[in-house]
Coordinates of C-alpha atoms in Angstrom, one line a residue:
Chain A
X1 CA 0.0 0.0 0.0
X2 CA 1.3 3.4 -1.0
X3 CA 1.8 6.0 1.7
X4 CA -0.7 8.8 1.2
X5 CA 0.6 12.1 -0.3
X6 CA 0.5 14.5 2.6
X7 CA -0.8 17.8 1.4
X8 CA -1.4 21.0 3.5
X9 CA -3.6 23.7 2.0
X10 CA -4.1 27.2 3.3
X11 CA -7.7 28.1 2.4
X12 CA -10.2 30.9 2.5
X13 CA -13.8 30.4 1.6
X14 CA -15.4 29.8 -1.8
X15 CA -12.4 29.6 -4.1
X16 CA -10.4 27.5 -1.6
X17 CA -13.3 25.1 -1.0
X18 CA -13.9 24.6 -4.7
X19 CA -10.2 23.9 -5.3
X20 CA -10.1 21.4 -2.4
X21 CA -13.1 19.6 -3.8
X22 CA -11.2 19.3 -7.1
X23 CA -8.1 18.1 -5.3
X24 CA -10.0 15.4 -3.5
X25 CA -11.8 14.4 -6.7
X26 CA -8.4 14.2 -8.5
X27 CA -7.0 11.9 -5.8
X28 CA -9.9 9.6 -6.0
X29 CA -9.9 9.4 -9.8
X30 CA -6.2 9.1 -10.2
X31 CA -6.0 6.5 -7.4
X32 CA -3.6 8.6 -5.4
X33 CA -4.3 8.3 -1.7
X34 CA -4.3 11.8 -0.2
X35 CA -3.9 13.0 3.4
X36 CA -5.0 16.5 3.2
X37 CA -4.9 19.0 6.0
X38 CA -6.8 22.3 5.4
X39 CA -5.7 25.3 7.5
X40 CA -8.6 27.7 7.1
X41 CA -8.7 31.4 7.6
X42 CA -10.7 32.4 10.7
X43 CA -10.2 36.2 10.4
X44 CA -13.7 36.6 8.9
X45 CA -15.2 35.0 12.0
X46 CA -17.7 37.1 13.9
X47 CA -20.2 37.0 16.8
X48 CA -23.6 37.8 15.4
X49 CA -26.7 37.7 17.6
X50 CA -24.5 35.7 20.1
X51 CA -23.6 33.1 17.5
X52 CA -20.0 32.3 16.6
X53 CA -19.9 32.3 12.8
X54 CA -16.9 31.0 10.8
X55 CA -17.6 31.7 7.2
X56 CA -14.5 30.0 5.7
X57 CA -14.6 26.9 7.9
X58 CA -18.2 26.5 7.0
X59 CA -17.8 27.0 3.3
X60 CA -15.0 24.4 3.3
X61 CA -17.0 22.0 5.4
X62 CA -20.3 22.4 3.4
X63 CA -18.4 22.1 0.1
X64 CA -16.4 19.0 1.0
X65 CA -19.5 17.6 2.9
X66 CA -21.5 17.8 -0.3
X67 CA -24.2 20.2 1.1
X68 CA -23.0 23.5 -0.2
X69 CA -25.3 25.8 -2.2
X70 CA -23.8 25.4 -5.6
X71 CA -25.5 28.6 -6.8
X72 CA -24.0 30.7 -4.1
X73 CA -20.8 28.9 -3.4
X74 CA -21.4 29.4 0.3
X75 CA -24.3 28.4 2.7
X76 CA -26.4 25.3 2.6
X77 CA -28.3 23.8 -0.3
X78 CA -32.1 23.6 0.1
X79 CA -31.8 26.4 2.7
X80 CA -34.8 27.9 4.5
X81 CA -35.2 31.3 6.0
X82 CA -37.9 31.2 8.7
X83 CA -35.6 32.5 11.4
X84 CA -34.4 35.4 9.2
X85 CA -38.0 36.4 8.2
X86 CA -38.9 36.4 11.9
X87 CA -35.8 38.3 12.9
X88 CA -36.3 41.2 10.5
X89 CA -39.4 42.7 12.2
X90 CA -37.4 43.0 15.5
X91 CA -35.1 45.3 13.6
X92 CA -31.9 44.4 15.4
X93 CA -28.5 43.1 14.3
X94 CA -26.9 43.0 10.9
X95 CA -30.0 43.2 8.7
X96 CA -27.9 42.9 5.6
X97 CA -26.5 39.5 6.8
X98 CA -29.1 36.8 6.2
X99 CA -28.6 33.6 8.1
X100 CA -30.3 30.5 6.7
X101 CA -32.0 28.1 9.1
X102 CA -29.8 25.1 8.3
X103 CA -26.7 27.3 8.6
X104 CA -27.9 28.7 12.0
X105 CA -27.9 25.1 13.3
X106 CA -24.2 24.9 12.6
X107 CA -23.6 28.2 14.4
X108 CA -25.7 27.1 17.4
X109 CA -23.8 23.8 17.6
X110 CA -20.4 25.6 17.4
X111 CA -21.4 28.2 19.9
X112 CA -22.6 25.5 22.2
X113 CA -19.2 23.7 22.1
X114 CA -17.3 26.9 22.5
X115 CA -19.4 28.1 25.4
X116 CA -18.8 24.7 27.0
X117 CA -15.1 25.5 26.9
X118 CA -13.9 23.7 23.9
X119 CA -11.3 25.4 21.7
X120 CA -12.4 26.2 18.1
X121 CA -10.2 23.4 16.7
X122 CA -12.1 20.8 18.8
X123 CA -15.4 22.3 17.9
X124 CA -14.5 22.3 14.2
X125 CA -13.6 18.6 14.5
X126 CA -16.9 17.8 16.1
X127 CA -18.9 19.6 13.4
X128 CA -16.8 18.1 10.6
X129 CA -17.4 14.6 12.0
X130 CA -21.0 14.9 11.0
X131 CA -20.1 15.4 7.4
X132 CA -17.4 12.7 7.2
X133 CA -15.0 15.1 5.4
X134 CA -12.3 13.7 3.2
X135 CA -9.8 16.1 4.7
X136 CA -8.7 17.2 8.2
X137 CA -10.1 20.7 8.7
X138 CA -8.2 23.0 11.1
X139 CA -8.8 26.6 11.9
X140 CA -5.6 28.6 11.6
X141 CA -5.8 29.4 15.3
X142 CA -7.9 28.7 18.4
X143 CA -7.6 32.4 19.4
X144 CA -10.0 34.8 17.9
X145 CA -8.7 37.0 15.1
X146 CA -10.9 39.5 13.4
X147 CA -10.1 41.2 10.1
X148 CA -11.3 44.8 10.2
X149 CA -11.3 47.3 7.3
X150 CA -10.2 50.8 7.7
X151 CA -11.9 52.9 5.0
X152 CA -10.3 55.8 3.3
X153 CA -12.5 58.1 5.4
X154 CA -11.2 56.5 8.6
X155 CA -14.3 54.5 9.4
X156 CA -13.5 51.0 10.7
X157 CA -15.8 48.0 10.1
X158 CA -15.7 44.2 10.3
X159 CA -14.4 42.7 7.1
X160 CA -17.7 40.8 6.6
X161 CA -19.7 44.0 6.8
X162 CA -17.4 45.7 4.2
X163 CA -17.5 42.6 2.0
X164 CA -21.1 41.6 2.2
X165 CA -22.9 44.9 2.9
X166 CA -20.8 47.3 0.8
X167 CA -19.7 44.6 -1.7
X168 CA -16.2 46.0 -1.1
X169 CA -17.3 49.2 -2.9
X170 CA -16.2 51.5 0.0
X171 CA -12.5 52.3 -0.7
X172 CA -10.4 50.5 1.8
X173 CA -7.2 52.1 3.2
X174 CA -6.0 49.0 5.0
X175 CA -6.9 45.8 6.7
X176 CA -6.2 45.2 10.3
X177 CA -6.1 41.6 11.7
X178 CA -7.2 42.4 15.2
X179 CA -5.3 40.3 17.9
X180 CA -3.4 38.3 15.3
X181 CA -0.2 39.0 17.2
X182 CA -1.7 37.2 20.2
X183 CA -2.8 34.2 18.2
X184 CA -1.0 30.9 18.0
X185 CA -1.4 28.2 15.3
X186 CA -4.1 25.8 16.2
X187 CA -3.1 22.3 17.4
X188 CA -2.0 20.2 14.4
X189 CA -1.1 23.2 12.2
X190 CA 2.6 23.2 12.7
X191 CA 2.9 19.4 12.7
X192 CA 1.0 19.2 9.4
X193 CA 3.2 21.7 7.8
X194 CA 6.4 20.0 9.1
X195 CA 5.2 16.6 7.9
X196 CA 3.8 17.7 4.5
X197 CA 5.0 16.5 1.2
X198 CA 3.5 19.5 -0.5
X199 CA 1.9 22.8 0.6
X200 CA -0.8 24.3 -1.7
X201 CA -2.2 27.8 -1.8
X202 CA -5.7 27.4 -3.5
X203 CA -6.9 30.5 -5.4
X204 CA -8.0 32.2 -2.2
X205 CA -7.8 35.9 -1.5
X206 CA -4.1 36.6 -1.0
X207 CA -4.7 39.5 1.4
X208 CA -7.5 38.7 3.7
X209 CA -7.6 34.9 3.5
X210 CA -4.1 33.5 2.9
X211 CA -2.5 36.7 4.2
X212 CA -4.3 36.4 7.5
X213 CA -3.3 32.8 7.9
X214 CA 0.3 33.8 7.2
X215 CA 0.0 36.5 9.8
X216 CA -0.5 34.1 12.7
X217 CA 2.9 34.0 14.4
X218 CA 4.7 30.8 13.6
X219 CA 2.9 29.7 10.5
X220 CA 5.0 31.6 7.9
X221 CA 8.2 30.5 9.7
X222 CA 7.0 26.9 9.7
X223 CA 6.3 27.1 5.9
X224 CA 9.7 28.7 5.2
X225 CA 11.5 25.9 7.1
X226 CA 9.3 23.1 5.8
X227 CA 10.8 20.5 3.5
X228 CA 7.7 20.6 1.3
X229 CA 7.6 22.9 -1.7
X230 CA 4.9 25.5 -1.7
X231 CA 2.8 25.9 -4.8
X232 CA 0.0 28.4 -5.4
X233 CA -2.8 28.7 -7.8
X234 CA -3.3 32.3 -9.0
X235 CA -6.6 33.8 -7.9
X236 CA -6.2 36.4 -10.7
X237 CA -6.9 35.5 -14.3
X238 CA -6.1 38.0 -17.0
X239 CA -6.0 40.8 -14.4
X240 CA -9.4 40.1 -12.8
X241 CA -10.0 38.2 -9.6
X242 CA -11.7 35.0 -10.4
X243 CA -14.3 35.5 -7.8
X244 CA -14.7 38.1 -5.1
X245 CA -13.2 41.4 -4.9
X246 CA -9.5 40.7 -4.4
X247 CA -8.4 43.7 -6.4
X248 CA -9.8 46.0 -3.8
X249 CA -7.8 44.1 -1.2
X250 CA -4.6 44.0 -3.2
X251 CA -4.8 47.8 -3.9
X252 CA -4.4 48.5 -0.1
X253 CA -1.0 46.8 -0.3
X254 CA 0.0 48.4 -3.5
X255 CA 0.1 45.0 -5.1
X256 CA -0.8 44.9 -8.8
X257 CA -3.9 42.7 -9.4
X258 CA -2.1 40.4 -11.8
X259 CA -1.1 36.8 -11.7
X260 CA 2.6 37.8 -11.4
X261 CA 1.9 40.6 -9.0
X262 CA 0.3 38.3 -6.4
X263 CA 3.1 35.7 -6.8
X264 CA 5.9 38.2 -6.4
X265 CA 4.2 39.6 -3.4
X266 CA 4.2 36.2 -1.7
X267 CA 7.9 36.1 -2.4
X268 CA 8.8 39.6 -1.3
X269 CA 6.5 39.9 1.7
X270 CA 6.6 36.4 3.1
X271 CA 9.7 34.8 1.5
X272 CA 7.4 32.0 0.3
X273 CA 6.4 30.4 -3.0
X274 CA 8.2 27.8 -5.1
X275 CA 5.7 27.3 -7.8
X276 CA 2.8 29.3 -9.3
X277 CA 0.0 28.1 -11.5
X278 CA -1.3 30.8 -13.9
X279 CA -4.1 30.8 -16.4
X280 CA -3.2 30.3 -20.0
X281 CA -4.3 34.0 -20.5
X282 CA -1.4 34.9 -18.2
X283 CA 1.3 32.7 -19.8
X284 CA 3.2 35.9 -20.5
X285 CA 4.0 36.2 -16.8
X286 CA 6.0 33.0 -16.8
X287 CA 9.3 34.7 -17.6
X288 CA 8.9 37.3 -14.9
X289 CA 8.1 34.5 -12.4
X290 CA 11.1 32.5 -13.5
X291 CA 13.5 35.4 -13.1
X292 CA 12.1 35.8 -9.5
X293 CA 12.8 32.1 -8.8
X294 CA 9.2 30.9 -9.0
X295 CA 8.5 27.9 -11.2
X296 CA 5.5 28.8 -13.3
X297 CA 3.0 26.7 -15.2
X298 CA 0.2 27.9 -17.4
X299 CA -3.1 26.0 -17.5
X300 CA -6.8 26.8 -17.8
X301 CA -7.7 28.0 -14.3
X302 CA -11.4 28.6 -14.5
X303 CA -13.0 26.2 -11.9
X304 CA -16.1 25.7 -14.0
X305 CA -16.9 22.3 -12.6
X306 CA -15.4 19.5 -10.5
X307 CA -13.6 17.9 -13.4
X308 CA -11.9 21.0 -14.6
X309 CA -11.0 21.9 -11.0
X310 CA -9.6 18.4 -10.6
X311 CA -7.3 19.1 -13.6
X312 CA -6.1 22.3 -12.0
X313 CA -5.4 20.5 -8.7
X314 CA -3.6 17.8 -10.6
X315 CA -1.4 20.4 -12.3
X316 CA -0.6 22.1 -9.0
X317 CA 0.4 18.7 -7.4
X318 CA 2.4 17.8 -10.5
X319 CA 4.3 21.2 -10.4
X320 CA 4.8 20.7 -6.6
X321 CA 6.2 17.2 -6.9
X322 CA 8.6 18.3 -9.6
X323 CA 10.0 20.8 -7.2
X324 CA 10.8 18.4 -4.4
Chain B
X1 CA -61.8 60.5 30.8
X2 CA -61.3 58.0 33.6
X3 CA -57.7 57.5 34.9
X4 CA -56.7 54.0 34.1
X5 CA -56.6 51.4 36.8
X6 CA -52.9 50.9 37.6
X7 CA -52.3 47.2 38.0
X8 CA -49.0 45.4 38.7
X9 CA -48.9 41.7 38.2
X10 CA -46.0 39.3 39.2
X11 CA -46.0 36.6 36.6
X12 CA -44.4 33.4 35.7
X13 CA -45.0 31.7 32.3
X14 CA -48.1 29.9 31.0
X15 CA -50.5 30.4 33.9
X16 CA -49.6 34.0 34.4
X17 CA -49.7 34.8 30.7
X18 CA -53.2 33.3 30.3
X19 CA -54.4 35.2 33.4
X20 CA -53.0 38.4 32.0
X21 CA -54.8 37.8 28.7
X22 CA -58.0 37.4 30.6
X23 CA -57.3 40.6 32.6
X24 CA -56.7 42.6 29.4
X25 CA -59.9 41.1 27.8
X26 CA -61.9 42.0 30.9
X27 CA -60.7 45.6 30.8
X28 CA -61.6 45.9 27.1
X29 CA -65.0 44.3 27.6
X30 CA -65.9 46.1 30.8
X31 CA -64.7 49.5 29.4
X32 CA -62.2 49.8 32.3
X33 CA -59.0 51.4 31.1
X34 CA -56.1 49.5 32.4
X35 CA -52.5 50.4 32.9
X36 CA -50.9 47.0 33.5
X37 CA -47.3 46.5 34.4
X38 CA -46.1 42.9 34.3
X39 CA -43.1 42.0 36.4
X40 CA -41.9 38.7 35.0
X41 CA -39.8 36.0 36.5
X42 CA -36.4 35.7 34.9
X43 CA -35.0 32.9 37.1
X44 CA -35.7 30.3 34.4
X45 CA -33.5 32.2 31.9
X46 CA -30.6 30.4 30.4
X47 CA -27.9 30.6 27.8
X48 CA -28.3 27.8 25.4
X49 CA -26.1 27.5 22.3
X50 CA -25.0 31.1 23.0
X51 CA -28.6 32.3 22.9
X52 CA -30.2 34.1 25.9
X53 CA -33.5 32.5 26.5
X54 CA -36.2 34.0 28.8
X55 CA -39.0 31.5 28.9
X56 CA -41.4 33.5 31.1
X57 CA -40.9 36.8 29.3
X58 CA -41.4 35.1 26.0
X59 CA -44.5 33.3 27.1
X60 CA -46.1 36.5 28.3
X61 CA -45.0 38.3 25.2
X62 CA -46.3 35.7 22.7
X63 CA -49.5 35.3 24.6
X64 CA -50.4 38.9 24.8
X65 CA -49.0 39.5 21.3
X66 CA -51.5 36.9 20.0
X67 CA -48.9 34.5 18.6
X68 CA -48.6 31.9 21.3
X69 CA -49.1 28.2 20.5
X70 CA -52.5 27.7 22.1
X71 CA -51.9 23.9 22.2
X72 CA -48.7 24.2 24.2
X73 CA -49.3 27.4 26.1
X74 CA -45.7 28.4 25.2
X75 CA -43.7 28.9 22.0
X76 CA -45.0 30.3 18.7
X77 CA -48.0 29.2 16.8
X78 CA -47.3 27.8 13.3
X79 CA -43.8 26.9 14.5
X80 CA -41.2 25.2 12.3
X81 CA -38.2 23.2 13.3
X82 CA -35.6 23.3 10.5
X83 CA -32.9 24.5 12.9
X84 CA -33.7 21.8 15.5
X85 CA -33.7 19.1 12.9
X86 CA -30.3 20.3 11.6
X87 CA -28.9 20.7 15.1
X88 CA -29.6 17.2 16.2
X89 CA -27.1 15.4 14.0
X90 CA -24.3 17.5 15.5
X91 CA -25.1 15.9 18.8
X92 CA -24.4 18.9 21.0
X93 CA -26.3 21.0 23.5
X94 CA -29.5 20.2 25.3
X95 CA -31.0 17.6 23.0
X96 CA -34.2 17.5 25.1
X97 CA -34.8 21.2 24.6
X98 CA -36.2 21.8 21.2
X99 CA -36.1 25.4 19.9
X100 CA -38.5 26.4 17.2
X101 CA -37.4 28.5 14.3
X102 CA -39.6 31.4 15.0
X103 CA -38.7 31.3 18.6
X104 CA -35.0 31.2 17.8
X105 CA -35.5 34.6 16.0
X106 CA -36.6 36.1 19.3
X107 CA -33.6 34.7 21.1
X108 CA -31.2 35.9 18.4
X109 CA -32.7 39.4 18.6
X110 CA -32.5 39.5 22.3
X111 CA -29.0 38.2 22.4
X112 CA -28.0 40.7 19.8
X113 CA -29.3 43.6 22.0
X114 CA -27.7 42.2 25.1
X115 CA -24.4 41.7 23.4
X116 CA -24.6 45.3 22.2
X117 CA -24.7 46.3 25.9
X118 CA -28.3 46.9 26.4
X119 CA -29.8 45.7 29.7
X120 CA -32.5 43.0 29.6
X121 CA -35.2 45.5 30.4
X122 CA -34.4 47.6 27.4
X123 CA -34.0 44.5 25.2
X124 CA -37.4 43.3 26.4
X125 CA -39.0 46.6 25.6
X126 CA -37.5 46.4 22.1
X127 CA -38.8 42.9 21.5
X128 CA -42.2 43.8 23.0
X129 CA -42.5 46.8 20.7
X130 CA -42.9 44.5 17.7
X131 CA -46.0 42.9 19.3
X132 CA -47.7 46.1 20.4
X133 CA -48.4 44.6 23.8
X134 CA -51.4 45.9 25.8
X135 CA -49.2 45.8 29.0
X136 CA -45.7 47.1 30.0
X137 CA -43.5 44.0 30.2
X138 CA -40.6 44.2 32.6
X139 CA -38.1 41.6 33.7
X140 CA -37.9 41.4 37.5
X141 CA -34.2 42.3 37.2
X142 CA -31.6 43.3 34.7
X143 CA -29.1 41.1 36.5
X144 CA -29.0 37.4 35.7
X145 CA -30.6 35.1 38.2
X146 CA -30.7 31.4 37.6
X147 CA -32.9 29.0 39.5
X148 CA -31.1 25.7 40.1
X149 CA -32.5 22.6 41.5
X150 CA -30.7 20.5 44.1
X151 CA -31.9 16.9 43.8
X152 CA -32.3 14.7 46.8
X153 CA -29.1 12.8 45.7
X154 CA -27.2 16.1 45.7
X155 CA -27.0 16.6 42.0
X156 CA -27.6 20.2 40.9
X157 CA -29.2 21.2 37.6
X158 CA -30.8 24.2 35.9
X159 CA -34.5 24.5 36.7
X160 CA -35.4 24.2 33.0
X161 CA -33.5 20.9 32.8
X162 CA -35.4 19.5 35.8
X163 CA -38.7 20.9 34.6
X164 CA -38.5 20.0 30.9
X165 CA -36.2 17.0 30.8
X166 CA -37.2 15.2 34.0
X167 CA -40.7 16.6 34.0
X168 CA -40.0 17.4 37.7
X169 CA -39.9 13.7 38.4
X170 CA -36.5 13.7 40.1
X171 CA -37.2 14.5 43.8
X172 CA -36.0 18.0 44.6
X173 CA -34.4 18.9 47.9
X174 CA -34.3 22.6 47.3
X175 CA -34.2 25.4 44.8
X176 CA -31.4 27.9 44.7
X177 CA -31.8 31.2 43.0
X178 CA -28.2 31.7 42.0
X179 CA -27.0 35.3 42.3
X180 CA -30.5 36.6 43.4
X181 CA -28.8 38.4 46.3
X182 CA -26.8 40.5 43.8
X183 CA -29.9 41.3 41.7
X184 CA -31.7 44.6 41.8
X185 CA -35.2 45.3 40.6
X186 CA -35.2 46.3 36.9
X187 CA -35.9 50.0 36.1
X188 CA -39.6 50.7 36.5
X189 CA -40.3 47.8 38.9
X190 CA -40.3 49.8 42.1
X191 CA -42.1 52.8 40.6
X192 CA -44.8 50.6 39.2
X193 CA -45.4 48.9 42.6
X194 CA -45.4 52.3 44.5
X195 CA -47.9 53.8 42.0
X196 CA -50.2 50.8 41.7
X197 CA -53.8 50.8 42.6
X198 CA -53.7 47.0 42.8
X199 CA -51.1 44.3 42.8
X200 CA -52.1 40.9 41.4
X201 CA -50.5 37.5 41.7
X202 CA -51.7 35.4 38.8
X203 CA -51.9 31.6 39.3
X204 CA -48.2 31.2 38.7
X205 CA -45.9 28.8 40.5
X206 CA -45.5 30.3 44.0
X207 CA -42.1 28.8 44.6
X208 CA -40.1 29.2 41.4
X209 CA -42.0 32.0 39.6
X210 CA -43.5 34.4 42.1
X211 CA -41.1 33.2 44.9
X212 CA -38.1 34.1 42.7
X213 CA -39.5 37.5 41.9
X214 CA -40.1 38.1 45.6
X215 CA -36.5 37.0 46.2
X216 CA -35.0 40.0 44.3
X217 CA -33.9 42.4 47.1
X218 CA -36.3 45.3 47.4
X219 CA -39.3 43.9 45.6
X220 CA -41.0 42.3 48.6
X221 CA -40.2 45.4 50.7
X222 CA -41.8 47.6 48.1
X223 CA -44.9 45.4 48.0
X224 CA -45.2 45.5 51.8
X225 CA -45.0 49.2 51.9
X226 CA -47.2 49.8 48.8
X227 CA -50.6 51.4 49.3
X228 CA -52.2 48.9 46.9
X229 CA -53.8 45.7 48.1
X230 CA -52.2 42.5 47.0
X231 CA -54.6 39.9 45.7
X232 CA -53.7 36.4 44.4
X233 CA -55.3 33.7 42.4
X234 CA -54.7 30.3 43.7
X235 CA -52.6 28.1 41.4
X236 CA -53.9 25.1 43.3
X237 CA -57.4 23.8 42.6
X238 CA -58.8 21.0 44.8
X239 CA -55.3 20.1 45.9
X240 CA -53.8 19.8 42.4
X241 CA -51.7 22.4 40.6
X242 CA -53.8 23.7 37.7
X243 CA -50.9 23.3 35.4
X244 CA -47.3 22.4 35.8
X245 CA -45.8 20.6 38.7
X246 CA -46.1 23.1 41.5
X247 CA -46.6 20.4 44.1
X248 CA -43.0 19.1 43.7
X249 CA -41.9 22.7 44.3
X250 CA -44.1 23.3 47.3
X251 CA -42.9 20.1 48.9
X252 CA -39.3 21.4 49.1
X253 CA -40.6 24.2 51.3
X254 CA -42.9 22.0 53.4
X255 CA -45.9 23.9 52.1
X256 CA -49.1 21.9 51.7
X257 CA -50.2 21.8 48.0
X258 CA -53.6 23.3 48.9
X259 CA -55.2 26.6 48.1
X260 CA -55.0 27.7 51.7
X261 CA -51.5 26.3 52.1
X262 CA -50.1 28.6 49.4
X263 CA -51.9 31.6 50.6
X264 CA -50.8 31.2 54.2
X265 CA -47.2 30.7 53.0
X266 CA -47.3 34.0 51.2
X267 CA -48.4 35.5 54.5
X268 CA -46.0 33.8 56.8
X269 CA -42.9 33.8 54.5
X270 CA -43.2 37.2 52.9
X271 CA -45.7 39.1 55.0
X272 CA -47.8 39.6 51.9
X273 CA -51.3 38.9 50.6
X274 CA -54.5 40.7 51.4
X275 CA -56.9 38.8 49.2
X276 CA -57.0 35.3 47.7
X277 CA -59.2 33.8 45.1
X278 CA -59.9 30.1 45.4
X279 CA -61.8 27.7 43.3
X280 CA -65.4 26.8 44.3
X281 CA -64.0 23.4 45.0
X282 CA -61.8 25.0 47.7
X283 CA -64.5 27.2 49.3
X284 CA -64.0 25.3 52.5
X285 CA -60.7 27.1 52.9
X286 CA -62.3 30.5 53.2
X287 CA -62.6 30.3 57.0
X288 CA -59.0 29.4 57.4
X289 CA -58.0 32.3 55.2
X290 CA -60.2 34.7 57.1
X291 CA -58.8 33.7 60.4
X292 CA -55.3 34.4 59.0
X293 CA -56.4 37.9 57.9
X294 CA -56.8 37.1 54.2
X295 CA -60.0 38.1 52.4
X296 CA -61.1 35.1 50.4
X297 CA -63.4 34.6 47.5
X298 CA -64.5 31.4 45.8
X299 CA -65.0 31.4 42.0
X300 CA -64.6 28.9 39.2
X301 CA -60.8 29.1 38.6
X302 CA -60.2 26.9 35.6
X303 CA -58.9 29.2 32.8
X304 CA -60.6 27.2 30.0
X305 CA -60.9 30.0 27.6
X306 CA -60.4 33.8 27.4
X307 CA -64.0 34.5 28.6
X308 CA -63.8 32.4 31.7
X309 CA -60.3 33.8 32.4
X310 CA -61.6 37.3 32.0
X311 CA -64.3 36.5 34.7
X312 CA -61.5 35.3 37.0
X313 CA -59.5 38.4 36.5
X314 CA -62.7 40.5 37.1
X315 CA -63.2 38.7 40.4
X316 CA -59.6 39.3 41.4
X317 CA -59.9 43.0 40.6
X318 CA -63.2 43.3 42.3
X319 CA -61.8 41.6 45.5
X320 CA -58.8 43.9 45.3
X321 CA -60.7 47.1 44.9
X322 CA -62.9 46.1 47.9
X323 CA -59.8 46.0 50.0
X324 CA -58.5 49.5 49.3

């Protein structure tokens, strides 16, 4: 029996989750046993109406559990909204943030476990057990970290409010990962990195998803000293973020919203990145990547369905293994 | 225009709420303008899955708001259970305590307001505003008080667990109102008592509902020094609690579960009670009440519908006004 290929992935929400589903599908189809550990961003987490909500953990969990809303990319399929309809007339809370009934059950269960004194990593494992996930799902940290947005006018709001309510339209001056300096990697995070054959960066938001994970003291160090090569998939295709509003985030850092721009920023800011998958449309960036010491590979990167996503994951793994 | 009759009622859940509905109906039918302030027990309150749940406040609010489940006497009519069905497979929390979807919205709204720093009294007013209640609904206190049950074996549990999960079957040794000594009457409570024309005790549980309210420092004193007569409606009919399991509660205090027993305990333990309404079946207790200085009146006390309940409320008011 072959030892499974030990992969660590640093994931945000929708893009990361879809990539991971492709990765798992590729492993199954190709007959390659995988041992995947997902380190998920928890900087978007929030307490809303007393509930602890972890958008990225839930999106990964629902996607890999087969119960994601395909239309939205987040939240539960066949969702219902009795609670939200009843909540509205009370006129309290974040009225722009609609919680589905099925989703609320997840938040209630998580909050229950946390209130009983369990760390987020243990609560996440308990929730994930219900869905029999094909990966080990870890929060980046058990300590709360909250990404806040400072607008150009000085106003500060939770990232989710900026992202969901304003659709990232309000110009952001900077992002602040509140309390990230006091956070430690969750149990299992450093061990998984140290023992990995390959570390992958799915096409998640490089600033507020992957960037937040890398901001947890100890994680970037562990990645730099790990034996495994680190290969990323560009979240930018032809100068546009595949999904979401990554450009608005990159602008705050002065990073060009291009496939090469994001890769070179991982190099210069974090001293990370051995390989970088770009879309065929961005094949022109391969030379610039090569001269920066990043092994590039151009492939179709639109994750239109599970099969095409599996092919992207296969290419990322192939590139990574060639760099060992 | 007549000044409204200022009534204060100390209420628990189902029995109190139904009595109050009868009182309001009587006022409307009889053309007597009422200014009713309800001081509700909050000793049954709990944090469950991160949500602040106030069973008695909600039962009064839903009943007087016209959205109570008539079949249950608590919770919302036309209730749905998507959240509860989704919560169960996670296997966390109080699995014996089923929260309905519509009800959860109330708890989310309340928790939101509390988490934003509002006291329970302000949160209660905000929630009640939605339902346009014909009374002023006040929690007994803004400070959290939790009624715990010490079983004869020494085990301690939250009152709601004992009441709902064990159906009060586990023999109780005593009730402890945790932190009641640190509680203060909520804003408006003492003013309402001081300004009342009449104070009513609906047929609520004398130990864990009314008894808990009277345990908040300052409330019993205010009632003793108030000008208004205090008239109660017996929660015991013919030796059986009308609803619920009051006998099991009375036993812990050594109080006989009889109409007279409860009345005499209000007198001896709290120095309260001017009038007491008993059921026709308990008319034999009137002499004993009279010799203890309590003005008794026998009437049919089964609250079978709003009309019969209105007649009970009318009798209580009539008795009270005769004692001014």
